[in-house]
Short mmCIF file of C-alpha atoms in Angstrom, two decimals:
data_model
loop_
_atom_site.label_atom_id
_atom_site.label_comp_id
_atom_site.label_asym_id
_atom_site.label_seq_id
_atom_site.Cartn_x
_atom_site.Cartn_y
_atom_site.Cartn_z
CA UNK A 1 67.14 -106.41 52.19
CA UNK A 2 63.74 -108.01 52.38
CA UNK A 3 61.76 -108.12 49.14
CA UNK A 4 58.02 -107.60 49.52
CA UNK A 5 55.65 -108.58 46.72
CA UNK A 6 51.92 -107.92 46.52
CA UNK A 7 49.41 -109.59 44.22
CA UNK A 8 45.79 -109.14 43.07
CA UNK A 9 43.64 -107.12 45.51
CA UNK A 10 46.58 -106.52 47.85
CA UNK A 11 48.53 -104.93 44.98
CA UNK A 12 45.52 -102.80 44.01
CA UNK A 13 44.91 -101.60 47.59
CA UNK A 14 48.54 -100.84 48.47
CA UNK A 15 49.35 -99.49 45.01
CA UNK A 16 52.53 -101.40 44.22
CA UNK A 17 53.66 -104.87 43.21
CA UNK A 18 57.11 -104.92 44.79
CA UNK A 19 59.29 -102.98 47.20
CA UNK A 20 62.35 -103.61 49.32
CA UNK A 21 62.68 -103.07 53.04
CA UNK A 22 65.86 -102.94 55.13
CA UNK A 23 65.88 -105.78 57.66
CA UNK A 24 65.28 -104.93 61.30
CA UNK A 25 67.93 -105.60 63.93
CA UNK A 26 65.21 -107.32 65.98
CA UNK A 27 63.65 -110.68 65.01
CA UNK A 28 60.77 -110.00 62.62
CA UNK A 29 57.55 -111.83 61.81
CA UNK A 30 55.49 -111.57 58.65
CA UNK A 31 52.95 -109.54 60.64
CA UNK A 32 55.68 -106.97 61.41
CA UNK A 33 56.39 -106.57 57.70
CA UNK A 34 52.68 -106.16 57.04
CA UNK A 35 52.46 -103.40 59.64
CA UNK A 36 55.31 -101.55 57.94
CA UNK A 37 53.95 -101.81 54.40
CA UNK A 38 50.22 -101.47 55.04
CA UNK A 39 49.99 -99.15 58.04
CA UNK A 40 46.43 -97.83 58.38
CA UNK A 41 45.38 -99.62 55.19
CA UNK A 42 45.83 -103.04 56.83
CA UNK A 43 42.11 -103.02 57.68
CA UNK A 44 41.26 -102.70 53.97
CA UNK A 45 43.23 -105.80 52.97
CA UNK A 46 41.42 -109.05 52.14
CA UNK A 47 40.65 -111.53 54.89
CA UNK A 48 42.01 -114.07 55.17
CA UNK A 49 45.26 -112.59 53.93
CA UNK A 50 47.66 -115.24 52.65
CA UNK A 51 51.43 -115.03 53.10
CA UNK A 52 54.28 -116.75 51.29
CA UNK A 53 57.95 -116.65 52.25
CA UNK A 54 60.49 -117.65 49.59
CA UNK A 55 57.68 -119.08 47.41
CA UNK A 56 56.21 -121.32 50.12
CA UNK A 57 52.93 -120.79 51.95
CA UNK A 58 53.54 -119.33 55.40
CA UNK A 59 51.58 -117.41 58.01
CA UNK A 60 51.61 -114.01 59.68
CA UNK A 61 53.50 -115.56 62.60
CA UNK A 62 56.30 -116.92 60.37
CA UNK A 63 59.76 -115.38 60.91
CA UNK A 64 61.31 -113.23 58.16
CA UNK A 65 65.02 -112.61 57.79
CA UNK A 66 67.40 -110.61 55.64
CA UNK A 67 67.39 -111.85 52.03
CA UNK A 68 63.88 -113.32 52.20
CA UNK A 69 61.14 -112.62 49.70
CA UNK A 70 57.74 -112.25 51.35
CA UNK A 71 54.48 -112.03 49.43
CA UNK A 72 50.99 -111.01 50.51
CA UNK A 73 47.91 -111.99 48.53
CA UNK A 74 44.23 -112.93 48.80
CA UNK A 75 42.92 -116.51 48.70
CA UNK A 76 43.80 -118.15 45.38
CA UNK A 77 41.46 -118.95 42.48
CA UNK A 78 43.34 -120.95 39.86
CA UNK A 79 42.19 -123.86 37.79
CA UNK B 1 56.94 -134.03 35.50
CA UNK B 2 56.23 -131.27 33.04
CA UNK B 3 54.88 -127.90 34.17
CA UNK B 4 54.17 -125.10 31.73
CA UNK B 5 52.83 -121.62 32.42
CA UNK B 6 51.84 -119.81 29.26
CA UNK B 7 49.53 -117.23 27.72
CA UNK B 8 48.76 -119.28 24.60
CA UNK B 9 46.13 -122.00 24.14
CA UNK B 10 46.99 -125.71 24.11
CA UNK B 11 45.63 -128.83 22.45
CA UNK B 12 45.01 -131.34 25.30
CA UNK B 13 45.20 -134.44 23.14
CA UNK B 14 48.30 -133.34 21.25
CA UNK B 15 50.05 -132.45 24.53
CA UNK B 16 49.26 -135.88 26.00
CA UNK B 17 50.17 -137.78 22.84
CA UNK B 18 53.55 -136.05 22.73
CA UNK B 19 54.67 -137.96 25.82
CA UNK B 20 55.65 -141.61 25.58
CA UNK B 21 55.13 -142.94 29.10
CA UNK B 22 56.53 -146.43 29.57
CA UNK B 23 54.41 -148.83 31.61
CA UNK B 24 51.28 -146.68 31.52
CA UNK B 25 47.93 -148.45 31.30
CA UNK B 26 45.82 -145.40 32.10
CA UNK B 27 45.79 -141.71 31.26
CA UNK B 28 43.36 -139.25 32.83
CA UNK B 29 43.05 -135.60 31.85
CA UNK B 30 41.22 -132.66 33.37
CA UNK B 31 40.62 -129.54 31.27
CA UNK B 32 39.34 -126.40 33.01
CA UNK B 33 37.64 -123.74 30.88
CA UNK B 34 36.46 -120.15 31.29
CA UNK B 35 32.79 -119.96 32.31
CA UNK B 36 30.90 -117.56 30.06
CA UNK B 37 28.45 -116.64 32.81
CA UNK B 38 28.76 -115.98 36.57
CA UNK B 39 25.85 -114.98 38.82
CA UNK B 40 23.80 -113.88 35.78
CA UNK B 41 26.64 -111.71 34.46
CA UNK B 42 28.01 -112.40 30.99
CA UNK B 43 31.79 -112.81 31.26
CA UNK B 44 33.54 -111.09 28.37
CA UNK B 45 37.10 -111.58 29.54
CA UNK B 46 38.90 -113.38 32.33
CA UNK B 47 42.18 -111.93 33.54
CA UNK B 48 44.45 -114.42 35.29
CA UNK B 49 47.29 -113.05 37.40
CA UNK B 50 49.88 -115.26 39.07
CA UNK B 51 53.11 -115.24 41.07
CA UNK B 52 55.37 -116.91 38.49
CA UNK B 53 58.20 -118.15 40.71
CA UNK B 54 55.88 -119.50 43.39
CA UNK B 55 53.40 -120.93 40.89
CA UNK B 56 56.09 -123.13 39.41
CA UNK B 57 57.39 -124.16 42.84
CA UNK B 58 53.93 -124.89 44.21
CA UNK B 59 52.81 -126.88 41.17
CA UNK B 60 56.01 -128.91 41.41
CA UNK B 61 55.29 -129.67 45.07
CA UNK B 62 51.67 -130.58 44.25
CA UNK B 63 52.68 -132.81 41.34
CA UNK B 64 55.43 -134.55 43.31
CA UNK B 65 53.12 -135.26 46.24
CA UNK B 66 50.52 -136.77 43.91
CA UNK B 67 53.13 -138.82 42.08
CA UNK B 68 54.21 -140.38 45.35
CA UNK B 69 50.75 -140.81 46.88
CA UNK B 70 49.08 -142.24 43.77
CA UNK B 71 51.99 -144.01 42.05
CA UNK B 72 51.77 -141.80 38.97
CA UNK B 73 54.25 -142.51 36.20
CA UNK B 74 54.10 -139.02 34.71
CA UNK B 75 52.38 -135.69 35.38
CA UNK B 76 51.72 -132.86 32.93
CA UNK B 77 50.32 -129.53 34.14
CA UNK B 78 49.71 -126.59 31.81
CA UNK B 79 48.11 -123.43 33.21
CA UNK B 80 47.43 -120.26 31.25
CA UNK B 81 47.59 -116.69 32.50
CA UNK B 82 46.80 -113.29 31.02
CA UNK B 83 43.54 -112.39 29.24
CA UNK B 84 41.20 -115.21 28.20
CA UNK B 85 37.75 -115.19 26.59
CA UNK B 86 34.67 -117.20 27.57
CA UNK B 87 34.90 -120.97 26.95
CA UNK B 88 38.67 -120.88 26.37
CA UNK B 89 40.81 -123.54 28.03
CA UNK B 90 42.58 -122.44 31.23
CA UNK B 91 44.27 -125.50 32.64
CA UNK B 92 45.26 -129.04 31.67
CA UNK B 93 46.22 -131.72 34.18
CA UNK B 94 47.10 -135.08 32.65
CA UNK B 95 48.46 -138.02 34.62
CA UNK B 96 49.62 -141.49 33.64
CA UNK B 97 49.63 -144.60 35.82
CA UNK B 98 49.66 -148.36 35.48
CA UNK B 99 45.97 -148.67 36.41
CA UNK B 100 42.90 -146.45 36.19
CA UNK B 101 42.19 -146.01 39.91
CA UNK B 102 45.53 -144.29 40.56
CA UNK B 103 45.12 -142.09 37.49
CA UNK B 104 41.63 -140.90 38.47
CA UNK B 105 42.64 -140.28 42.09
CA UNK B 106 45.94 -138.65 41.19
CA UNK B 107 44.39 -136.28 38.67
CA UNK B 108 41.70 -135.22 41.14
CA UNK B 109 44.26 -134.71 43.91
CA UNK B 110 46.34 -132.40 41.70
CA UNK B 111 43.34 -130.36 40.53
CA UNK B 112 42.00 -130.01 44.09
CA UNK B 113 45.39 -128.92 45.43
CA UNK B 114 45.98 -126.58 42.50
CA UNK B 115 42.73 -124.76 43.21
CA UNK B 116 43.55 -124.14 46.88
CA UNK B 117 47.35 -123.73 46.84
CA UNK B 118 48.65 -122.45 43.49
CA UNK B 119 48.97 -118.64 43.48
CA UNK B 120 46.61 -117.66 40.67
CA UNK B 121 43.91 -115.00 40.87
CA UNK B 122 41.07 -114.46 38.43
CA UNK B 123 39.26 -111.24 37.61
CA UNK B 124 36.02 -111.52 35.63
CA UNK B 125 35.30 -108.65 33.26
CA UNK B 126 31.61 -108.26 32.35
CA UNK B 127 29.52 -105.37 30.96
CA UNK B 128 28.69 -104.51 34.60
CA UNK B 129 32.37 -104.16 35.56
CA UNK B 130 35.28 -106.17 36.91
CA UNK B 131 35.00 -108.60 39.83
CA UNK B 132 37.74 -110.65 41.51
CA UNK B 133 36.69 -114.28 41.79
CA UNK B 134 36.44 -115.38 45.46
CA UNK B 135 39.37 -117.62 46.27
CA UNK B 136 40.40 -120.56 48.41
CA UNK B 137 42.78 -120.89 51.35
CA UNK B 138 45.10 -123.89 51.67
CA UNK B 139 43.61 -126.48 54.04
CA UNK B 140 46.56 -126.39 56.45
CA UNK B 141 46.31 -122.60 56.81
CA UNK B 142 42.58 -122.38 57.59
#
């Protein structure tokens, strides 16, 4: 399974913090996961949209495989 | 390196004094606090959300990079999350080095990286409503 986590505005827009997706038989990119989870609401998500895979910054063109945790969130504002 | 993520307040001086860093000739600390005003709105509460597993991993990467680049002897990072009030402390970054130049540069490097890479998000609650604070994107992903 692929674990998907959403934070801040992404969580508020999509309405959940975490879900699991079965992996595809085809190679998948982060953008493919986003299409599955956001659908028509993709246009409402923050821009730029940040991506992390297994707790490291990644991009929408990064590959995602079975067992990965992928997170989507807006630009960060700590400190 | 010590990294703590917590809801409770901290005493910057007590935290720094608690560490006995051999060979240190300089210690520099940065303390970030909650602004009580933003664009003429009075901030009543600041809600800080984070991605716990990644926050710890990212702060470790940031601290390790600064330790290597600036020859830091020790790094302490404490960041709070949850609900905070105006003027409360949010973050402490303290670094130790043999000489002052490395300590100043190392502390600044950690704070700058923390603000653009660590997965925290702030929501300001004021009498007019709640507003997410505009964020930053890591330099290498812009």
